mmCIF file of C-alpha atoms in Angstrom:
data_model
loop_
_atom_site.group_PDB
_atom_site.id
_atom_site.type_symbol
_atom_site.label_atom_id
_atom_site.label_comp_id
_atom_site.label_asym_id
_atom_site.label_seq_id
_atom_site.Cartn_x
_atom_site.Cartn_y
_atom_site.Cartn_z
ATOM 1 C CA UNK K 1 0.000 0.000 0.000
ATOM 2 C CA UNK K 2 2.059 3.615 -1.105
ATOM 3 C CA UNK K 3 1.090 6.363 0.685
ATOM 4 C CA UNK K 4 -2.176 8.013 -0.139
ATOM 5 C CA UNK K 5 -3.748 11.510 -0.054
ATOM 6 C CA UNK K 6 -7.171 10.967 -0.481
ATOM 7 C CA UNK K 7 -9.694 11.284 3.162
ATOM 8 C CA UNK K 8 -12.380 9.315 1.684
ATOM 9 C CA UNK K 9 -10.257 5.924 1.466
ATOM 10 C CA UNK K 10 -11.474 3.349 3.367
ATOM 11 C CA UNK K 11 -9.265 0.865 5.045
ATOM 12 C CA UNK K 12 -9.271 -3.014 5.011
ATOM 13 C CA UNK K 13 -9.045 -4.266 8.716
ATOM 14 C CA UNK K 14 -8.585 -8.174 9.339
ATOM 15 C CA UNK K 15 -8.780 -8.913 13.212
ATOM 16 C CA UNK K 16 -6.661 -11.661 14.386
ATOM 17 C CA UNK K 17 -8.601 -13.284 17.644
ATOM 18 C CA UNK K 18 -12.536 -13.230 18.005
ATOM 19 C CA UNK K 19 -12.900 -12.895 21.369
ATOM 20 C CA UNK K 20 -13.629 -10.061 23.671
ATOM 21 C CA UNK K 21 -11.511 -7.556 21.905
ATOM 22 C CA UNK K 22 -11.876 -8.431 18.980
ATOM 23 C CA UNK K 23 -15.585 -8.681 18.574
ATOM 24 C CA UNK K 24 -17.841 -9.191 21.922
ATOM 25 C CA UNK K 25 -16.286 -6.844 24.725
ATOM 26 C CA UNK K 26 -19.203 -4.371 23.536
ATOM 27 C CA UNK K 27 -22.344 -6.890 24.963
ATOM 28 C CA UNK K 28 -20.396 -6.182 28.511
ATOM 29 C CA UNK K 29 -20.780 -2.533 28.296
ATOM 30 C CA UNK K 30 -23.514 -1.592 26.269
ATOM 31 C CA UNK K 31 -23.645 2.238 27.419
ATOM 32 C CA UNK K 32 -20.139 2.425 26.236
ATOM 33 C CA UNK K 33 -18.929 3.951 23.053
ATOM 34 C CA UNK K 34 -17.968 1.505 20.441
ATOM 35 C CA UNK K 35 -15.315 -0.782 22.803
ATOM 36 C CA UNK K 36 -14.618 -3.718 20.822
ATOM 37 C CA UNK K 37 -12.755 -3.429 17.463
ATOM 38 C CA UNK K 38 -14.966 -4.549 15.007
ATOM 39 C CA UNK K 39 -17.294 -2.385 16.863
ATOM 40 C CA UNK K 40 -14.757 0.795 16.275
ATOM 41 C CA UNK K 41 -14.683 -0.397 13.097
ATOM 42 C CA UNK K 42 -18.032 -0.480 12.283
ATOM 43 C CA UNK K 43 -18.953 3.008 13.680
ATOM 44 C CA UNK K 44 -16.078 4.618 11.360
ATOM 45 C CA UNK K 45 -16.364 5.750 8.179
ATOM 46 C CA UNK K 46 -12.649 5.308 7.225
ATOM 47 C CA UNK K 47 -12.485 1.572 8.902
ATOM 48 C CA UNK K 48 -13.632 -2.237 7.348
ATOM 49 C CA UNK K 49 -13.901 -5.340 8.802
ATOM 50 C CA UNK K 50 -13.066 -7.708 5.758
ATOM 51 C CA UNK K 51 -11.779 -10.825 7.428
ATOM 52 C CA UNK K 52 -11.496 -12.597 10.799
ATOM 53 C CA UNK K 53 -8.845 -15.057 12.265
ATOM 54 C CA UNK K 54 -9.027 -17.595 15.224
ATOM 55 C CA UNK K 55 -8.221 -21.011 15.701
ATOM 56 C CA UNK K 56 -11.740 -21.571 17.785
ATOM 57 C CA UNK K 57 -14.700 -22.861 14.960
ATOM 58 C CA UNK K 58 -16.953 -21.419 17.320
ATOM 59 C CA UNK K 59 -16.093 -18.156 17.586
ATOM 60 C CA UNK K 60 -15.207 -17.680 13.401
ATOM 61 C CA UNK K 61 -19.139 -18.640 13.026
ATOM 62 C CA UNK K 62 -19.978 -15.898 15.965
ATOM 63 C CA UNK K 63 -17.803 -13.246 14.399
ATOM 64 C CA UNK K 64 -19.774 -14.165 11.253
ATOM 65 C CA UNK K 65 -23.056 -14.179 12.567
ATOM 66 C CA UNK K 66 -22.218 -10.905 14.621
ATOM 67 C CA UNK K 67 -20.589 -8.723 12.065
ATOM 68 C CA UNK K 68 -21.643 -10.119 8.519
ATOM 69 C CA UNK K 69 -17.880 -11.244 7.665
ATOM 70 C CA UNK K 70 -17.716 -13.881 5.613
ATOM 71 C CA UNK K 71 -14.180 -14.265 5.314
ATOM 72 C CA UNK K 72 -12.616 -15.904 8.087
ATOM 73 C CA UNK K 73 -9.659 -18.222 8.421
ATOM 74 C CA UNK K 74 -8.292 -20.909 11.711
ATOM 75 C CA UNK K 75 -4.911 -19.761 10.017
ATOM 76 C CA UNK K 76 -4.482 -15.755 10.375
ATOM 77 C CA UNK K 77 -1.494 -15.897 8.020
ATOM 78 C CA UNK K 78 -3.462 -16.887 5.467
ATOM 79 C CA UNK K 79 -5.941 -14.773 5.982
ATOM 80 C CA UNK K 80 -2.977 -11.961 5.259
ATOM 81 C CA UNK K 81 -1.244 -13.660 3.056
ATOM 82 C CA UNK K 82 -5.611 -14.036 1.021
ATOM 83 C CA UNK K 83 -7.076 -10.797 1.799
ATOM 84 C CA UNK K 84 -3.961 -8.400 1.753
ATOM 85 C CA UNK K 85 -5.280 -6.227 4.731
ATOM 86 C CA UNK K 86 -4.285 -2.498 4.801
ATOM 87 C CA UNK K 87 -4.740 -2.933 8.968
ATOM 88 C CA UNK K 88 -4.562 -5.953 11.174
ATOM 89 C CA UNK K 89 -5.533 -6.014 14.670
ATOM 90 C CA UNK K 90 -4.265 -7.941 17.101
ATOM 91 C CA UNK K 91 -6.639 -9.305 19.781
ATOM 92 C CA UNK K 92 -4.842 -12.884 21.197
ATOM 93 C CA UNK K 93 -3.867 -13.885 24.039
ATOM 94 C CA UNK K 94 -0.445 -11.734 25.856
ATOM 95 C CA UNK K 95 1.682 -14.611 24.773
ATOM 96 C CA UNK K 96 0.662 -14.287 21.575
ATOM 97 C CA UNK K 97 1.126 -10.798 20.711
ATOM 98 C CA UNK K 98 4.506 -10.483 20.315
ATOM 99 C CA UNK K 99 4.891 -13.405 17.306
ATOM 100 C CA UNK K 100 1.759 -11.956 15.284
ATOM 101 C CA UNK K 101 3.067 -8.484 15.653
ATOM 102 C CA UNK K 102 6.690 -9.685 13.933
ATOM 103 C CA UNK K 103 4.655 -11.914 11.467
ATOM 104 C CA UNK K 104 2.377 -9.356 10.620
ATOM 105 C CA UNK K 105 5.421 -6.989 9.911
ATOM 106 C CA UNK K 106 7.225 -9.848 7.833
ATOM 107 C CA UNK K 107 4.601 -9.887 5.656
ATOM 108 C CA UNK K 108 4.149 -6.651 4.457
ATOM 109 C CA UNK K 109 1.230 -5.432 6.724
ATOM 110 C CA UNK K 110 1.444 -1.481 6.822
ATOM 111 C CA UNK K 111 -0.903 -0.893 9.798
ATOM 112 C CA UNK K 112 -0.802 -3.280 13.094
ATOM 113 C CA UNK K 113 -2.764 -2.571 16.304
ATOM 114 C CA UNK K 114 -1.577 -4.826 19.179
ATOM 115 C CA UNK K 115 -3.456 -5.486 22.276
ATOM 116 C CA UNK K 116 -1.157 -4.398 25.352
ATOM 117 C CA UNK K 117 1.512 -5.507 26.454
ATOM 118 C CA UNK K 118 2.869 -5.732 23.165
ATOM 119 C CA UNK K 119 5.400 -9.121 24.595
ATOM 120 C CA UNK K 120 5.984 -11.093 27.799
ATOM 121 C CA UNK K 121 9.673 -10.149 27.991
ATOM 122 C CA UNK K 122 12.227 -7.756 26.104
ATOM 123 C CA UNK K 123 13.724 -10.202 23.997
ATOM 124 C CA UNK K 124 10.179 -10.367 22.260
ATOM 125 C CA UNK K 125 9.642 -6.928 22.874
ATOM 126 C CA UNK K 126 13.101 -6.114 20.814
ATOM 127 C CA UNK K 127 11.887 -8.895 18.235
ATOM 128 C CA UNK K 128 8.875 -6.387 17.613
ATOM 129 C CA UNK K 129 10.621 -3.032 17.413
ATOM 130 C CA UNK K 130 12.859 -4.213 14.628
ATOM 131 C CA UNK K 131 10.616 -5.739 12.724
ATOM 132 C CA UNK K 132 8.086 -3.292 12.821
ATOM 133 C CA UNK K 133 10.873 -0.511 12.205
ATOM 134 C CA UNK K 134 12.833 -2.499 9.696
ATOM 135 C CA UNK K 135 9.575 -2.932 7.212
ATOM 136 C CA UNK K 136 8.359 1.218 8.033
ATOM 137 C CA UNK K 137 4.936 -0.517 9.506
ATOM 138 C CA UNK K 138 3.171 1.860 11.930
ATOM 139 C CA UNK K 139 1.744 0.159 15.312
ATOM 140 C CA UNK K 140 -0.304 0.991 17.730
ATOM 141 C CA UNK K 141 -1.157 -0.918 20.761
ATOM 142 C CA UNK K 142 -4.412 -0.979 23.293
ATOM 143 C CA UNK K 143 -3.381 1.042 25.831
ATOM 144 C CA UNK K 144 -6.797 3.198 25.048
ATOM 145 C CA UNK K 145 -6.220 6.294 27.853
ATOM 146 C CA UNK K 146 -3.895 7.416 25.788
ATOM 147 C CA UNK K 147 -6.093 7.715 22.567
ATOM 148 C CA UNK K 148 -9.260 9.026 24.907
ATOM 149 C CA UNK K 149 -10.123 12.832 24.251
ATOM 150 C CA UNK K 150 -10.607 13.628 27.833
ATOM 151 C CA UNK K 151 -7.227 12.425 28.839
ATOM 152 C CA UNK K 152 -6.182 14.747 25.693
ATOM 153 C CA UNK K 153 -7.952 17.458 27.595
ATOM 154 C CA UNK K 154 -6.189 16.808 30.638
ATOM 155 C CA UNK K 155 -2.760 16.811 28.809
ATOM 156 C CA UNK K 156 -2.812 19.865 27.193
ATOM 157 C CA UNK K 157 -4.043 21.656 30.379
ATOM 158 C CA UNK K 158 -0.432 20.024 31.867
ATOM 159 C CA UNK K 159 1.158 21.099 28.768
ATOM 160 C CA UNK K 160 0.175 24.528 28.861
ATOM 161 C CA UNK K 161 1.859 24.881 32.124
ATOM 162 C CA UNK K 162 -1.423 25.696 34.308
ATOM 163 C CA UNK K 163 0.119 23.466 36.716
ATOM 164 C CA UNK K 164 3.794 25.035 36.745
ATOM 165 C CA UNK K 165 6.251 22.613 36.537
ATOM 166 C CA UNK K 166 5.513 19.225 36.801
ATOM 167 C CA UNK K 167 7.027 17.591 40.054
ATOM 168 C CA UNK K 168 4.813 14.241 40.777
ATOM 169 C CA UNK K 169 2.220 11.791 39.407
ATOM 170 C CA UNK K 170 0.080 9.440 41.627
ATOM 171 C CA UNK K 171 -1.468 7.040 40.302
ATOM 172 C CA UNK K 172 -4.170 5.350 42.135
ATOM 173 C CA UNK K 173 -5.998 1.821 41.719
ATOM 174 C CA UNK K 174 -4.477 -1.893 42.556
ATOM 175 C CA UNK K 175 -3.521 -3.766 39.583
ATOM 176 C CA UNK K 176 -1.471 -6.606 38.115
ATOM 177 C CA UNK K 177 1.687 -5.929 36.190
ATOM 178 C CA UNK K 178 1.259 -6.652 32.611
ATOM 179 C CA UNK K 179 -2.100 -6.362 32.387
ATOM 180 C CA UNK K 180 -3.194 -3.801 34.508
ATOM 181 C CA UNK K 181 0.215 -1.303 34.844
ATOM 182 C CA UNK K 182 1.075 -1.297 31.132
ATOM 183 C CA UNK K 183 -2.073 1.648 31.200
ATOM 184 C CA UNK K 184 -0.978 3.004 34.597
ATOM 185 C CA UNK K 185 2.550 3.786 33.507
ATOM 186 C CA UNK K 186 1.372 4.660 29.710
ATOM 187 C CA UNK K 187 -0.885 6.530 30.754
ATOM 188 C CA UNK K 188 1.593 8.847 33.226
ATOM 189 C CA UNK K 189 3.641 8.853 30.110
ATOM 190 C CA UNK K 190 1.327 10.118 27.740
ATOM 191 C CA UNK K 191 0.188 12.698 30.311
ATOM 192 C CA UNK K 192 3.693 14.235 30.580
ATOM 193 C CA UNK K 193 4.839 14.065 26.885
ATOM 194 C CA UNK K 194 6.157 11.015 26.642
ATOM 195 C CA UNK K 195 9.436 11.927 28.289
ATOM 196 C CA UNK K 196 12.483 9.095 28.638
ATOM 197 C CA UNK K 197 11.763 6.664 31.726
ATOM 198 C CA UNK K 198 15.091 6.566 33.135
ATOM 199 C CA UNK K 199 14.898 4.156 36.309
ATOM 200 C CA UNK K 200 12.144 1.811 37.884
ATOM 201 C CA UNK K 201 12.054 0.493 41.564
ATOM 202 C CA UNK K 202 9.080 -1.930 42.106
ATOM 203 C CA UNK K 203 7.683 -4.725 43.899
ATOM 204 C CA UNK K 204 5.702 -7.657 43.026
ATOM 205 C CA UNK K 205 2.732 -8.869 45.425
ATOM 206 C CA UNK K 206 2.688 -10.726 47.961
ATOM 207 C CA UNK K 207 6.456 -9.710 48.087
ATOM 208 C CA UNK K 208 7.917 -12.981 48.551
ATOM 209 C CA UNK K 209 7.133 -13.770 45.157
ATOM 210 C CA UNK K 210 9.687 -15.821 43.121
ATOM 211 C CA UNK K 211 10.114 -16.500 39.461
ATOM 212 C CA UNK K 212 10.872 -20.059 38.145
ATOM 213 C CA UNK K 213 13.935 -19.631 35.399
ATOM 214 C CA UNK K 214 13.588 -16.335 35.006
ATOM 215 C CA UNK K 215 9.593 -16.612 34.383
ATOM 216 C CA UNK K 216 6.442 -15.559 36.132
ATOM 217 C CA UNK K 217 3.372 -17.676 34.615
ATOM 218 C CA UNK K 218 1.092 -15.499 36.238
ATOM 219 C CA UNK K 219 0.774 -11.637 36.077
ATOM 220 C CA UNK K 220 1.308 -10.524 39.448
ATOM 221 C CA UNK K 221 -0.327 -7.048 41.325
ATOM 222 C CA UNK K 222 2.514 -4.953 41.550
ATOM 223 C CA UNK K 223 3.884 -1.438 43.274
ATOM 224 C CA UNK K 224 6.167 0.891 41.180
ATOM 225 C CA UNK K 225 8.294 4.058 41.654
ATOM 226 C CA UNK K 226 9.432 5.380 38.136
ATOM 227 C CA UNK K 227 12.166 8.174 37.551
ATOM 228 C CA UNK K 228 11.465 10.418 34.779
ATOM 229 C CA UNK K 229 13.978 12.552 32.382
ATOM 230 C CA UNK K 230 14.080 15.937 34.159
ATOM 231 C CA UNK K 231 13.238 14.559 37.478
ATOM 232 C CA UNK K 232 9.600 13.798 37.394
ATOM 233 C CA UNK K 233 9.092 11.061 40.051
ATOM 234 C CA UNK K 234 5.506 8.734 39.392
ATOM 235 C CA UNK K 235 4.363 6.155 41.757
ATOM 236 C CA UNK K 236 1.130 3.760 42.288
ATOM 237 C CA UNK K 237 -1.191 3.718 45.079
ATOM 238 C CA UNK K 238 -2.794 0.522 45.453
ATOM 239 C CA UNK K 239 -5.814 2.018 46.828
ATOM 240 C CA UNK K 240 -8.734 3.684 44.789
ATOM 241 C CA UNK K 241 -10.596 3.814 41.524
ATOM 242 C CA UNK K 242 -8.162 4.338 38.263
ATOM 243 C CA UNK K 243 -7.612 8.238 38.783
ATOM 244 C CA UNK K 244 -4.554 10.088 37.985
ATOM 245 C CA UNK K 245 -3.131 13.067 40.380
ATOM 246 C CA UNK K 246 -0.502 15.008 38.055
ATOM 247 C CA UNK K 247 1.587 17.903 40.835
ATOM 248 C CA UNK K 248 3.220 21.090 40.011
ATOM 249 C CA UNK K 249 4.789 23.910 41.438
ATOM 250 C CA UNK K 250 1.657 25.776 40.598
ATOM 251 C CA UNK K 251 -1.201 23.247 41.391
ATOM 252 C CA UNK K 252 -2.363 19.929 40.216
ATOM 253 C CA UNK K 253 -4.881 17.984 38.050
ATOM 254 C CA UNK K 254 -6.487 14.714 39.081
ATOM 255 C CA UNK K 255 -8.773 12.788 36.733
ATOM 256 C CA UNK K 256 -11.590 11.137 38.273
ATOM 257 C CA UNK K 257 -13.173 7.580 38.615
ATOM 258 C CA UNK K 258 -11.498 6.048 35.671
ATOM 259 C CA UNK K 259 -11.336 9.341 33.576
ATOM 260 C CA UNK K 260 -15.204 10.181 33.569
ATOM 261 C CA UNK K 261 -14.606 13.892 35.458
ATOM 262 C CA UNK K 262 -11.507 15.820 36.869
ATOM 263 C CA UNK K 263 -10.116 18.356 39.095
ATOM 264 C CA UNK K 264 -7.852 21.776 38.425
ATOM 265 C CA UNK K 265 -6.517 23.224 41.359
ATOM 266 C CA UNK K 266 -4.382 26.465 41.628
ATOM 267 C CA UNK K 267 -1.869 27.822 43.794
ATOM 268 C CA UNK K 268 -3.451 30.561 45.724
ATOM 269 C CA UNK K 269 -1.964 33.019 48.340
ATOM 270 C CA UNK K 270 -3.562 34.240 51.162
ATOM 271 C CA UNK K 271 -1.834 36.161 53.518
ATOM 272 C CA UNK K 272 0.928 33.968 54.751
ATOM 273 C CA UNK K 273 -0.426 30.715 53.509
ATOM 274 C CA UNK K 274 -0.092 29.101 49.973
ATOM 275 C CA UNK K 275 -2.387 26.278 49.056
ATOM 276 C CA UNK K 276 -4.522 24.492 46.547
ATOM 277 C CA UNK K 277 -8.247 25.990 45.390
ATOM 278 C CA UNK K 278 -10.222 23.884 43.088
ATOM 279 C CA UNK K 279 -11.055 25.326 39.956
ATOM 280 C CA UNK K 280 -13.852 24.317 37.293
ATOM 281 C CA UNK K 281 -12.544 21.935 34.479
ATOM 282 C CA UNK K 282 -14.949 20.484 32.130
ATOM 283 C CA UNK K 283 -13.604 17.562 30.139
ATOM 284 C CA UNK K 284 -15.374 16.874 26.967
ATOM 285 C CA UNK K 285 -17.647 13.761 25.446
ATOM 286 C CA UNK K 286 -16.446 10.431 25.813
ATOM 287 C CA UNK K 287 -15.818 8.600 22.322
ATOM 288 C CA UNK K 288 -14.688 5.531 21.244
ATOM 289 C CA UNK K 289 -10.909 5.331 22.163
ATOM 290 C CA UNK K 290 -10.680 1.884 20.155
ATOM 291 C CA UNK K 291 -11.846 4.180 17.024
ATOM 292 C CA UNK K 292 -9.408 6.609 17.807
ATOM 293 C CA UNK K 293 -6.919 4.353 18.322
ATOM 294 C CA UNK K 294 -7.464 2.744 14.885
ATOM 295 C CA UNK K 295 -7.919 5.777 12.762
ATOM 296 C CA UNK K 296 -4.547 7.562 14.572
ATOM 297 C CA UNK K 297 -3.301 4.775 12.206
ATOM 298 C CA UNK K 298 -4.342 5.637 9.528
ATOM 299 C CA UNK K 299 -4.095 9.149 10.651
ATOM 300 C CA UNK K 300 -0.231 8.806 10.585
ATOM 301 C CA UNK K 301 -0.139 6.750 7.626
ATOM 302 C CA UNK K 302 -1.841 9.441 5.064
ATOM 303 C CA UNK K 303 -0.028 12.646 7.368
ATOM 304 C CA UNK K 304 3.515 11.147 6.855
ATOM 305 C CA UNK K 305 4.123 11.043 10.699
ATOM 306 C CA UNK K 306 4.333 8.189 13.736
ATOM 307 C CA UNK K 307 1.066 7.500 15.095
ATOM 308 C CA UNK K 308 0.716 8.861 18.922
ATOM 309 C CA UNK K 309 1.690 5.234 20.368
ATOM 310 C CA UNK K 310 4.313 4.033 17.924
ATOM 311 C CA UNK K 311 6.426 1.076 18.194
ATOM 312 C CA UNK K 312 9.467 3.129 20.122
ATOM 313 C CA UNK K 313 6.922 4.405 22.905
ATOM 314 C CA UNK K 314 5.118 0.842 23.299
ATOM 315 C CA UNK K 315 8.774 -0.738 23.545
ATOM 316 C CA UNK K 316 9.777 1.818 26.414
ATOM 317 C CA UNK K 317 6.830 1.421 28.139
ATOM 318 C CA UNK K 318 6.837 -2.356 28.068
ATOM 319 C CA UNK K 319 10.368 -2.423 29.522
ATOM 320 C CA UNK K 320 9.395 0.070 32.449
ATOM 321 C CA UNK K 321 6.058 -2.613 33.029
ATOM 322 C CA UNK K 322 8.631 -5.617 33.117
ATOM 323 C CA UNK K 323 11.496 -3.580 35.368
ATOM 324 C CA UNK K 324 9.478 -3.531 37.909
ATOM 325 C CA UNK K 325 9.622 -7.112 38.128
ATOM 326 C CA UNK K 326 13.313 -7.027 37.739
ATOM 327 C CA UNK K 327 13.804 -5.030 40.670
ATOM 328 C CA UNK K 328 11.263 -6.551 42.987
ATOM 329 C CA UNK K 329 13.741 -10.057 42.266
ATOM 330 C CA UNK K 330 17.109 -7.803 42.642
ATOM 331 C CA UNK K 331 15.812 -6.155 45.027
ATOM 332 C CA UNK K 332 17.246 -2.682 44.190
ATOM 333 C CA UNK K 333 16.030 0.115 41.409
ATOM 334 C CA UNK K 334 16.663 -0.480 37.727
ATOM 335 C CA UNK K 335 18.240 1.849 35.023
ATOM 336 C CA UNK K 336 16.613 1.206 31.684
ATOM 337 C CA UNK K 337 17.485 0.167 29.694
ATOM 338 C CA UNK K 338 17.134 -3.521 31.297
ATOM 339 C CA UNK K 339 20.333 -5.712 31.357
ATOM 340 C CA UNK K 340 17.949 -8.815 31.628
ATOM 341 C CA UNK K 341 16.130 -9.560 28.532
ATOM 342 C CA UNK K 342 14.777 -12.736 28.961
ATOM 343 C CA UNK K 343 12.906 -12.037 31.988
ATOM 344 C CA UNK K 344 9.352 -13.205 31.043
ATOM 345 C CA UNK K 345 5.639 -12.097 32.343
ATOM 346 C CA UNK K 346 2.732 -13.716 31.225
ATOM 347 C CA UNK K 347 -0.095 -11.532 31.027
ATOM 348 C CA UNK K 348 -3.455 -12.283 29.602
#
């Protein structure tokens, strides 16, 4: 596919697992905006679902049934290698992921969205990176805060320095590593620019927790500490309801339960005392951050430019997420990047 001009293309998307990303996540949360990707796909006029891959019979004649496509394969190389997608989407299994995504490259597919975490451990992770780099593919991956307007809004309000200079991030909500973190710490990232992650202390829970030859088959909850370029210091809470607390010298921003509201407060003086007011922020509509997600793709594609999760960002954040393993089993802080590249997480 050469690099096009025209808006009013419409691109071929083949989905690669049938399952609750791929097609049914959307009869779970019916109020939501388009969730699943077929879904996003559906309820965008640049997107189409032309094909469907997954090794279960069952859930090919679902997909079918579900979404009208007739085209689907137990064999998602063939189904490339057939139907010639312009975008494939990812939606396996973790241990999965980082295979398809090299595969995918390999054979010539220009756009590739990849469920998060993009690999289990850094040697996959690297495996990814050159692949996708080596063949010019652009890749996204479904770390959806980060494509989801109101954390936009949030950003540029940081950005725009109505905070001062950033100092902190909390992050607050218990989660598992791999699963649950590889948002948390994206999401930190995307809210301060993206800047370099430079060290990671963390611990895995409960904290006697040992890996078997250099493996965890499980994805554990974790605790993390991360050290920013420029001295930005983030950490988790494992407490609360997925919000955000971003500190400055001149006041703070916290989104609310799971992004659905959020807080502005300024640095007031008042005689002899300095503190925080609260200040009206409204964010705007929730949309479909799968959509937005997808079309950043193709987005990037017809602008020339990396889409806003590329392959380099995904990679980084992946090694902070599997760091914090690391240094729970060292049992000191890491500097990325990681020395220890076959350390392995499985994640679902």
């Amino acid at each position: 596919m050469s690099a096009r001009s025209d808006s009013a293309k419409v691109y071929r998307v083949a989905i690669v697992g049938l399952g609750r990303m791929g097609s049914t996540i959307d009869l779970e949360f019916p109020d939501w905006p388009p969730y699943s990707v077929a879904a996003a796909c559906a309820a965008s006029s640049r997107l189409e679902v032309v094909a469907g891959a997954d090794i279960d019979a069952a859930k090919r004649r679902a997909f079918t049934e579900r979404w009208g496509v007739r085209a689907v394969y137990s064999d998602y190389l063939e189904m490339i290698a057939n139907e010639a997608p312009d975008l494939v989407a990812i939606c396996t299994r973790g241990p999965l992921h980082a295979e398809m995504a090299v595969q995918a490259a390999e054979a010539g597919v220009p756009l590739i969205y990849c469920e998060k975490a993009m690999a289990c451990s850094m040697e996959e992770a690297d495996r990814v990176l050159d692949a996708v780099t080596r063949r010019g593919a652009l890749f996204n991956t479904g770390v959806l805060r980060r494509f989801d307007s109101r954390y936009h809004a949030v950003r540029e309000r940081i950005a725009a320095g109505q905070i001062g200079e950033v100092k902190a991030v909390v992050h607050y909500a218990r989660s598992t590593l791999m699963h649950g973190h590889i948002h948390s710490i994206d999401t930190i990232s995307f809210l301060l620019g993206d800047p370099r992650i430079e060290s990671v202390w963390g611990e895995l829970r409960p904290a006697g927790l040992t890996a078997e030859n250099n493996r965890f088959d499980n994805d554990p909850a974790a605790v993390y500490q991360l050290l920013f370029a420029g001295g930005v210091e983030a950490t988790t809470v494992p407490a609360g309801t997925w919000e955000f607390e971003v500190i400055g010298t001149e006041g703070s921003i916290r989104t609310l339960n799971n992004g659905t509201g959020a807080l502005l407060r300024r640095a007031v003086q008042r005689g002899k005392l300095r503190h925080f007011e609260t200040m009206p922020m409204a964010l705007p509509p929730r949309g479909s951050a799968t959509q937005a997600c997808l079309e950043d793709l193709v987005n990037a594609y017809e602008e020339g430019r990396l889409p806003l999760g590329h392959v380099t960002v995904a990679h980084h954040i992946t090694e902070a997420c599997l760091a914090v393993a690391e240094s729970h089993l060292t049992k000191r802080r890491v500097e990325l990047p990681m020395t220890n590249r076959s350390l392995y997480v499985w994640h679902v």
